[in-house]
PDB file of C-alpha atoms in Angstrom:
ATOM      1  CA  UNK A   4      17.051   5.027  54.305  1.00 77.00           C
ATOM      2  CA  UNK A   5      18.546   8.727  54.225  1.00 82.00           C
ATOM      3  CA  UNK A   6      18.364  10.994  57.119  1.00 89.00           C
ATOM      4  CA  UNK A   7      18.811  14.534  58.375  1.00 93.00           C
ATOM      5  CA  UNK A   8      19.673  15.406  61.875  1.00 94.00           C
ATOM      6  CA  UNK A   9      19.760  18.330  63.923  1.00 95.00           C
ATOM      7  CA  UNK A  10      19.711  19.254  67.394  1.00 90.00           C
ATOM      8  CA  UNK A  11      16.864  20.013  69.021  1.00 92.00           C
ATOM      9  CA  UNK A  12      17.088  23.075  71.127  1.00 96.00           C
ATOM     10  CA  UNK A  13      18.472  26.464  70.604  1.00 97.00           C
ATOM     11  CA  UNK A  14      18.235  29.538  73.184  1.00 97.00           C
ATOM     12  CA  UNK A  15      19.496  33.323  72.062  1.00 97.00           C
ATOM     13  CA  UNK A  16      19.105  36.670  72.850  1.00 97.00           C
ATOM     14  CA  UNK A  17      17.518  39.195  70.811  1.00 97.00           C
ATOM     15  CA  UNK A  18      19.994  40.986  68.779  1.00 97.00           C
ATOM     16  CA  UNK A  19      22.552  38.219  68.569  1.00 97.00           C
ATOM     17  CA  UNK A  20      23.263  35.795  65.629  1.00 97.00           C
ATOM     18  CA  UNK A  21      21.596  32.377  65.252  1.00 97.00           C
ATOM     19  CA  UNK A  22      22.979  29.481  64.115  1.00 97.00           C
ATOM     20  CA  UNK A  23      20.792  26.257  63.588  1.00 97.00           C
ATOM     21  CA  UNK A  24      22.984  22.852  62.146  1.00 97.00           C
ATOM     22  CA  UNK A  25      21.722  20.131  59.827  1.00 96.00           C
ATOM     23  CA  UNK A  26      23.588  16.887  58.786  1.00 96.00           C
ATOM     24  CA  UNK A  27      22.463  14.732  56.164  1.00 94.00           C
ATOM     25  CA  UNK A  28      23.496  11.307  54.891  1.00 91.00           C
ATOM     26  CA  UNK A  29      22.314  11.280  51.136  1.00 88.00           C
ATOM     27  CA  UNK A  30      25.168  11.459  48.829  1.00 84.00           C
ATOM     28  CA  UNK A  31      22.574  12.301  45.854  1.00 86.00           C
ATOM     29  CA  UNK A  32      21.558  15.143  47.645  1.00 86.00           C
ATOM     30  CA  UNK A  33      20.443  17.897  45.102  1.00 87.00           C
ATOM     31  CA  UNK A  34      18.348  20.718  46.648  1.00 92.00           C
ATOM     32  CA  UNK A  35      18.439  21.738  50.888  1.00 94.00           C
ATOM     33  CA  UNK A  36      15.874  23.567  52.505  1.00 95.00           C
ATOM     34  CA  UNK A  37      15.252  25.425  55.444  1.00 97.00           C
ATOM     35  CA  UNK A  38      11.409  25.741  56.504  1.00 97.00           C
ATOM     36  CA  UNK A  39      10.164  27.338  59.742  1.00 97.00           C
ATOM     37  CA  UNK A  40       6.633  26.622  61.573  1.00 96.00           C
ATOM     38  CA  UNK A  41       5.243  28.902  64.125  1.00 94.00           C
ATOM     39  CA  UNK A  42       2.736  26.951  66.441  1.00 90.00           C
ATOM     40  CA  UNK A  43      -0.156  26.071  64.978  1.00 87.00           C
ATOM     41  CA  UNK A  44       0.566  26.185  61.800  1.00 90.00           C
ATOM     42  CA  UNK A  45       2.153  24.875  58.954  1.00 92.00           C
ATOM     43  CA  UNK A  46       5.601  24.636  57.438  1.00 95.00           C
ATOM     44  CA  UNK A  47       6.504  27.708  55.519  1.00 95.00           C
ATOM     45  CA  UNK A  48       9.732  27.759  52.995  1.00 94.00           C
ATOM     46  CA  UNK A  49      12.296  30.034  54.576  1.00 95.00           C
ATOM     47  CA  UNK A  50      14.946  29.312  51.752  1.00 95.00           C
ATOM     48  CA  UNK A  51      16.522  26.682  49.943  1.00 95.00           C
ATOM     49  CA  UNK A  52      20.105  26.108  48.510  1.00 95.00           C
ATOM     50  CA  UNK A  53      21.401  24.141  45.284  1.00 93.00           C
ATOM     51  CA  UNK A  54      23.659  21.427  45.760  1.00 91.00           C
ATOM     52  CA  UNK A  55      26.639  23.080  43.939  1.00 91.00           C
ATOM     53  CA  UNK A  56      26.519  26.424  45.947  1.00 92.00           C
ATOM     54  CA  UNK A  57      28.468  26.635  49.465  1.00 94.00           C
ATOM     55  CA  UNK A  58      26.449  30.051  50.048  1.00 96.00           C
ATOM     56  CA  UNK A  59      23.298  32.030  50.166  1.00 96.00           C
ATOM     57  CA  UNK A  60      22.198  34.727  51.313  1.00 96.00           C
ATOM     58  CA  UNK A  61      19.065  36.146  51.740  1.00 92.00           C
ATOM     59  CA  UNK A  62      18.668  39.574  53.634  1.00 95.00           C
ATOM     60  CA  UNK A  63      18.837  38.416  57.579  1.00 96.00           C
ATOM     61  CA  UNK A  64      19.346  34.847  56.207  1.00 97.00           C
ATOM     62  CA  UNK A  65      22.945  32.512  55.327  1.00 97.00           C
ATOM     63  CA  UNK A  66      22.870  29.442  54.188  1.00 97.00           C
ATOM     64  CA  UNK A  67      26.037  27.415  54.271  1.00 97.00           C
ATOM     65  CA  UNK A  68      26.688  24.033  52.821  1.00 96.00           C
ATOM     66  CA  UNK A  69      29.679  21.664  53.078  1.00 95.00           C
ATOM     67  CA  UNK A  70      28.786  19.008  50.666  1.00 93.00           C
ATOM     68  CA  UNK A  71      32.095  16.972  51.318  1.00 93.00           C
ATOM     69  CA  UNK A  72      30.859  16.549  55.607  1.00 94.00           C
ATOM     70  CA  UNK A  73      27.059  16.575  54.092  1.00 94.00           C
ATOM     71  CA  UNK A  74      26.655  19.772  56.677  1.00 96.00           C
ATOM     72  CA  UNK A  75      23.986  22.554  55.854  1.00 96.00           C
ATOM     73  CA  UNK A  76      23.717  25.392  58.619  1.00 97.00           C
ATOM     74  CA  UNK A  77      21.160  28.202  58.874  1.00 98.00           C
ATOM     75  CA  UNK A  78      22.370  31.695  60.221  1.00 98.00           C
ATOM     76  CA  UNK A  79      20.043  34.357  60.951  1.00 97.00           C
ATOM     77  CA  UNK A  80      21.264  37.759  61.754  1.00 97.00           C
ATOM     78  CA  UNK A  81      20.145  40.248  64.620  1.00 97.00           C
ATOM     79  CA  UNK A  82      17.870  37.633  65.385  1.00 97.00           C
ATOM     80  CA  UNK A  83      14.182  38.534  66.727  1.00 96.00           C
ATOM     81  CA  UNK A  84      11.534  37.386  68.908  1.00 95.00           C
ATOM     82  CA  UNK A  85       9.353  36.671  65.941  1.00 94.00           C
ATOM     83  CA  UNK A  86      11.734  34.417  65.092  1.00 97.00           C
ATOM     84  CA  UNK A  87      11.143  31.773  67.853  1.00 97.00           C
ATOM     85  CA  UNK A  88      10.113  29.229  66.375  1.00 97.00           C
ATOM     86  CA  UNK A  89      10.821  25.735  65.218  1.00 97.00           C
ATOM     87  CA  UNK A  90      12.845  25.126  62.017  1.00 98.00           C
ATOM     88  CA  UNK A  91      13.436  22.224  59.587  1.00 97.00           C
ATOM     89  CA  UNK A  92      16.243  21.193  57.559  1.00 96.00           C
ATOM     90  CA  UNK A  93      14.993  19.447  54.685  1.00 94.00           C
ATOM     91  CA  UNK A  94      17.106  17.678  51.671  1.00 92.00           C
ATOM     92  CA  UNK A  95      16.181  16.139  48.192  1.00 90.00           C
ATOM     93  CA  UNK A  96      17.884  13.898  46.109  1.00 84.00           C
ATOM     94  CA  UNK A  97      18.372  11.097  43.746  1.00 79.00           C
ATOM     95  CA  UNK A  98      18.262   7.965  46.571  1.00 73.00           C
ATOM     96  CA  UNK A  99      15.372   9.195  48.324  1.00 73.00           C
ATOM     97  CA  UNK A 100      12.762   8.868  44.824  1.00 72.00           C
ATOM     98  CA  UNK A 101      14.139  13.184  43.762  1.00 73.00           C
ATOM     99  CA  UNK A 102      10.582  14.043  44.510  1.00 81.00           C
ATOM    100  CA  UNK A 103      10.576  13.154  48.022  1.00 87.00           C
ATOM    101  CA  UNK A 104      11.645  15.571  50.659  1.00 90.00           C
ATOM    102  CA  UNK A 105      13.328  13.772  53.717  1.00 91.00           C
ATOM    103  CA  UNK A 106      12.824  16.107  57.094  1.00 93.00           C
ATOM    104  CA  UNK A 107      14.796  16.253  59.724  1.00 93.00           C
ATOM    105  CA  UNK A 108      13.269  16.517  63.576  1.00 92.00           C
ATOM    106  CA  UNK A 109      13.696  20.437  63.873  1.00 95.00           C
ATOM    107  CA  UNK A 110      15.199  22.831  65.871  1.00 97.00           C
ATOM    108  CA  UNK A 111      13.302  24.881  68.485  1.00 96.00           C
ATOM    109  CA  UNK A 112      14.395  28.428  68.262  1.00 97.00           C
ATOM    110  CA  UNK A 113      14.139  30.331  71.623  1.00 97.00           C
ATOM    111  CA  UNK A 114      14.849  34.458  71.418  1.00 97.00           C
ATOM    112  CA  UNK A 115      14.913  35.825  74.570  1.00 95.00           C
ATOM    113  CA  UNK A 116      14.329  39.701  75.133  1.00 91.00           C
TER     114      UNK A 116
ATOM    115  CA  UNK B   8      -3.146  32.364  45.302  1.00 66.00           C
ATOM    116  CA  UNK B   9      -4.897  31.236  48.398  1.00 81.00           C
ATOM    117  CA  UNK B  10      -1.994  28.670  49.024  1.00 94.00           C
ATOM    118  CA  UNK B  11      -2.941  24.678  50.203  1.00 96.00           C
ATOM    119  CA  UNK B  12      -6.376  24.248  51.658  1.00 97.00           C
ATOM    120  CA  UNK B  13      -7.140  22.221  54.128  1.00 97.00           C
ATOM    121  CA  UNK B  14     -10.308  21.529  56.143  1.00 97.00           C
ATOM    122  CA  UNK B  15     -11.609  20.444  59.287  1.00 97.00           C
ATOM    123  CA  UNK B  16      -8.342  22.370  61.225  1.00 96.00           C
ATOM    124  CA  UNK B  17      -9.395  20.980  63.747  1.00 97.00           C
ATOM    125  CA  UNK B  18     -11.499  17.152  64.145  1.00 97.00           C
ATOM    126  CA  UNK B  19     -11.962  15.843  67.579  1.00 98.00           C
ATOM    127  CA  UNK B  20     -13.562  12.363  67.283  1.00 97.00           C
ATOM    128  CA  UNK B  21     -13.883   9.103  69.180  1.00 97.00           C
ATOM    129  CA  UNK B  22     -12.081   5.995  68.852  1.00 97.00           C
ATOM    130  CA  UNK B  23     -13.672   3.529  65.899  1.00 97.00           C
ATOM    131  CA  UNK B  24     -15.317   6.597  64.077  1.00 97.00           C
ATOM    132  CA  UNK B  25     -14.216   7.438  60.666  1.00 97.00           C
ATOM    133  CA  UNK B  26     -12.396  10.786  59.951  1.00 98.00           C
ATOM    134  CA  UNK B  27     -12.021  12.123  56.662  1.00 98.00           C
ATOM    135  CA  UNK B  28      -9.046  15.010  56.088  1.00 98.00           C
ATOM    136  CA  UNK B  29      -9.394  17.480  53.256  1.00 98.00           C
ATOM    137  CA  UNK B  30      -6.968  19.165  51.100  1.00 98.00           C
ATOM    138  CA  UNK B  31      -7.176  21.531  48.228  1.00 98.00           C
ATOM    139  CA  UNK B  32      -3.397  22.308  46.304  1.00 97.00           C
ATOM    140  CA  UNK B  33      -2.493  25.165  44.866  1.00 96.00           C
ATOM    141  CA  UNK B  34      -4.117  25.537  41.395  1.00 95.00           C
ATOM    142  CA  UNK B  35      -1.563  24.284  38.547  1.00 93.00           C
ATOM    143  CA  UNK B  36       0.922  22.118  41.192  1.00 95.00           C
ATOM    144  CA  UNK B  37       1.336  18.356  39.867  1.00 94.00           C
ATOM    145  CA  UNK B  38       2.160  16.915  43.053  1.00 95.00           C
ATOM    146  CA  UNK B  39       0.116  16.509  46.247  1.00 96.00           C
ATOM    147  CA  UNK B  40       2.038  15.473  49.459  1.00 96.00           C
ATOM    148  CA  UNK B  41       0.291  14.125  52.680  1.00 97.00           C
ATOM    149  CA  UNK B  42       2.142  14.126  55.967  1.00 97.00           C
ATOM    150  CA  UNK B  43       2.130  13.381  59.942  1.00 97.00           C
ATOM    151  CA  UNK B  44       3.815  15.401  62.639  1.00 95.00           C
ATOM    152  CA  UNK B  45       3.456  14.059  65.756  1.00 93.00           C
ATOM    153  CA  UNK B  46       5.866  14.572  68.755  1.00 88.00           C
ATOM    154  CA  UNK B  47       7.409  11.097  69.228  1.00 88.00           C
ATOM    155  CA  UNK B  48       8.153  10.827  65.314  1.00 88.00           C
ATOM    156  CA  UNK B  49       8.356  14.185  63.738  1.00 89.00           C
ATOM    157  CA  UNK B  50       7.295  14.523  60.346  1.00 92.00           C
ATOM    158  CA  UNK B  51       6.546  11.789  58.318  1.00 92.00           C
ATOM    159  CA  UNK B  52       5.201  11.665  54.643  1.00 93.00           C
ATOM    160  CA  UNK B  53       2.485   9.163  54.114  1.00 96.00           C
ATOM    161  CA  UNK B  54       1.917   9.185  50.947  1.00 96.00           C
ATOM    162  CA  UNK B  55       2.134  11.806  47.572  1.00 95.00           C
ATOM    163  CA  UNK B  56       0.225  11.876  43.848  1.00 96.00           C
ATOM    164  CA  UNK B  57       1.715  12.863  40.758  1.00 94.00           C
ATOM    165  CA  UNK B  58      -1.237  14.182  38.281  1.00 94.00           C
ATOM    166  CA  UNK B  59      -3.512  12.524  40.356  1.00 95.00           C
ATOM    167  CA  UNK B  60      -1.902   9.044  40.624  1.00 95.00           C
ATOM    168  CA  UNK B  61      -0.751   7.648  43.971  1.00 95.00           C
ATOM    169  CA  UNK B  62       3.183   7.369  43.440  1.00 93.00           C
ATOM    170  CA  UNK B  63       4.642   6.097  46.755  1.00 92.00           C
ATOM    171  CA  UNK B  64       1.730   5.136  49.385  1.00 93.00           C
ATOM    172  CA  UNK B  65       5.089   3.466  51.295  1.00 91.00           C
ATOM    173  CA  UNK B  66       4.423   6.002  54.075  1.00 91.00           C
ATOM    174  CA  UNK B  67       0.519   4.590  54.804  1.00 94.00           C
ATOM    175  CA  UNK B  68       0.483   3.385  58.531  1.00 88.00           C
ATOM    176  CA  UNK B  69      -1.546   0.478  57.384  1.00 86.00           C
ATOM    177  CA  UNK B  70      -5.041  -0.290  55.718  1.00 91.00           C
ATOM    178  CA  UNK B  71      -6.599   2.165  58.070  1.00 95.00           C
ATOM    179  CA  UNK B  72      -5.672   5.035  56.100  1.00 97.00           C
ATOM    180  CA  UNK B  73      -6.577   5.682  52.713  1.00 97.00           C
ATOM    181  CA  UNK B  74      -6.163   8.481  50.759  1.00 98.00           C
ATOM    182  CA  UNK B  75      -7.858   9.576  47.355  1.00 97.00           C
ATOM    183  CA  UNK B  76      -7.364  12.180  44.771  1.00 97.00           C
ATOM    184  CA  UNK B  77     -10.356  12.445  42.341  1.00 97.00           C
ATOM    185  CA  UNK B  78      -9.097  14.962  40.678  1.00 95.00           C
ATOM    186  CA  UNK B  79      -6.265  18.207  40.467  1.00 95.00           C
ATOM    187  CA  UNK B  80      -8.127  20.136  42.860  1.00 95.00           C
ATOM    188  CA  UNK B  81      -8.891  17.977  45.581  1.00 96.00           C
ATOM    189  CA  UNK B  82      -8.029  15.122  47.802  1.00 98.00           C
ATOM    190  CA  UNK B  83      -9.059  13.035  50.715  1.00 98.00           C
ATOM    191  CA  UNK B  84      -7.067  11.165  53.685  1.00 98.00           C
ATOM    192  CA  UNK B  85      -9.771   8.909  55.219  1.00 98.00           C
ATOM    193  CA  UNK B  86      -8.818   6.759  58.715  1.00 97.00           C
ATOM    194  CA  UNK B  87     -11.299   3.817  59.387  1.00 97.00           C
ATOM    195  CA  UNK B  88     -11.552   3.068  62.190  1.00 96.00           C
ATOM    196  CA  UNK B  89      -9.514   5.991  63.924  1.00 96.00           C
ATOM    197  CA  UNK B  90      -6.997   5.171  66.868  1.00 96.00           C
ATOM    198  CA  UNK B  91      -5.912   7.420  69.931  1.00 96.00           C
ATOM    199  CA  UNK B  92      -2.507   6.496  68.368  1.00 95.00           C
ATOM    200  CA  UNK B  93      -3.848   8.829  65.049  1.00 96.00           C
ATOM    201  CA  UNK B  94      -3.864  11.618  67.008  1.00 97.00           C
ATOM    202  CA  UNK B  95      -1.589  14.070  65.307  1.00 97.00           C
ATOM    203  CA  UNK B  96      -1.276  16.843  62.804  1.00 97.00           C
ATOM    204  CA  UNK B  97      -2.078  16.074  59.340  1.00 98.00           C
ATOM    205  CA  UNK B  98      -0.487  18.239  56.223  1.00 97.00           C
ATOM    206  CA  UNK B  99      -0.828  18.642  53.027  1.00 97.00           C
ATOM    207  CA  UNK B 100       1.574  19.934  50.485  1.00 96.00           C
ATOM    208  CA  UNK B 101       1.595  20.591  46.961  1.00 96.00           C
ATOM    209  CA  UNK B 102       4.710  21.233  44.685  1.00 94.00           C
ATOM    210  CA  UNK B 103       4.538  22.677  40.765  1.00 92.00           C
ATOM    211  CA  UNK B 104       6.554  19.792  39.526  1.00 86.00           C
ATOM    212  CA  UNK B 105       8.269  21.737  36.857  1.00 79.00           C
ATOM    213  CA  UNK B 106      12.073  20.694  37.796  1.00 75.00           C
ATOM    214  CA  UNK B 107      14.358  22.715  39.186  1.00 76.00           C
ATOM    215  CA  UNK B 108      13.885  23.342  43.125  1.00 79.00           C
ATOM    216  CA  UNK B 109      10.121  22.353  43.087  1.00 82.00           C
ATOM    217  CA  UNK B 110       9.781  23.769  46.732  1.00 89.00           C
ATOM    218  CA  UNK B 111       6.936  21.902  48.550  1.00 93.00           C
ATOM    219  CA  UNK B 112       4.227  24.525  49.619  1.00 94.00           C
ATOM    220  CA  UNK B 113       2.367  23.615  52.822  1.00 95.00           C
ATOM    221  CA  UNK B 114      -1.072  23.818  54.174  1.00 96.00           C
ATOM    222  CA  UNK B 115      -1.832  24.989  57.945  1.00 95.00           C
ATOM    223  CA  UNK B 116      -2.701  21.510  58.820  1.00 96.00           C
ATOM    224  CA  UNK B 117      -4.934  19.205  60.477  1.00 98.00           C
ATOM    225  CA  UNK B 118      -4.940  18.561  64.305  1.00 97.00           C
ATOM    226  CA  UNK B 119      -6.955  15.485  65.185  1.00 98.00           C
ATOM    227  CA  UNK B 120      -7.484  14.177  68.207  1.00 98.00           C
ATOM    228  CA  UNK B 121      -8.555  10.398  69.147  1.00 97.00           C
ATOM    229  CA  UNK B 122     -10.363  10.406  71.959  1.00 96.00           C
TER     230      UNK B 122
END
């Protein structure tokens, strides 16, 4: 089956940049996502990118994608402690039933005053 | 909207009981998702409805779990008997189904606990 990977730790201060990696193996790949989940709760949609973009941005968030290495990061400027957290990389396509969202394990997001 | 509903949050029972999981979508969504997070495996989808209709159960541990959706507003994930190896967080998503990015919205989960 298709998978997403990304590693699973990530320490910064507060103020710097933050840069969380996803790889993916599905070549049918149409929509990415990045979700974020606080403890206890649930996952909540941070932003998501079209296959055919390299780029998005959305205010502190970037979003780039290189579809020929299947490589989606997530960059968050002047990162804050209310962004520790831990955040998913998520991908859709054709081969995994287009309705289906295949997650990958997450990335645990430590600021640091 | 109130977003995905989802009831107990939290279900502490012993081992052979039955647990039942609740979930209410968001109101107009076509497709309900149910998934497990647990430590060891991450996030895994069980199983999700379209309209009501159970498209991929593939996800289903085995013929434990069950899951039911009666109608667009509501929908059940029953375990009998329950495991200490269920022990995990259960969510449910819904998604509008209308093309385009459909973005899966999430409920606040679940935690059971197998005792």
């Amino acid at each position: 089956g298709e998978d997403v990977e990304q590693s699973l730790f990530l320490s910064v201060r507060e103020g710097d940049s933050s840069v969380i990696n996803c790889t993916y193996t599905d070549s049918s790949s149409t929509y990415l996502y990045w979700y974020k989940q606080e403890p206890g709760a649930g996952l909540q949609l941070l932003t998501y990118i079209f296959s055919n973009m390299d780029m998005k941005q959305d205010q502190r968030l970037t979003v780039l994608l290189n579809k020929k290495d299947k490589h989606l990061s997530l960059r968050i400027a002047d990162t804050q402690t209310g962004d520790s957290a831990i955040y998913f990389c998520a991908e859709r396509g054709v081969n995994t039933g287009f309705q289906k969202l295949v997650f990958g394990t997450g990335t645990r997001l430590l600021v640091s005053p | 909207d109130a977003g995905v509903i989802q009831s107990p949050r939290h279900e502490v029972t012993e081992m052979g009981q039955e647990v039942t999981l609740r979930c209410k979508p968001i109101s107009g969504h076509d497709y309900l998702f149910w998934y497990r997070q647990t430590m060891m495996r991450g996030l895994e989808l069980l199983i999700y409805f379209n309209n009501n209709v159970p498209i991929d159960d593939s996800g289903m541990p085995e013929d434990r779990f069950s899951a039911k959706m009666p109608n667009a507003s509501f929908s059940t994930l029953k375990i009998q008997p329950s495991e200490p190896r269920d022990s995990a967080v259960y969510f449910c998503a819904s998604s509008p189904g209308q093309g385009g990015a459909d973005t899966q919205y999430f409920g606040p989960g679940t935690r059971l606990t197998v005792l």
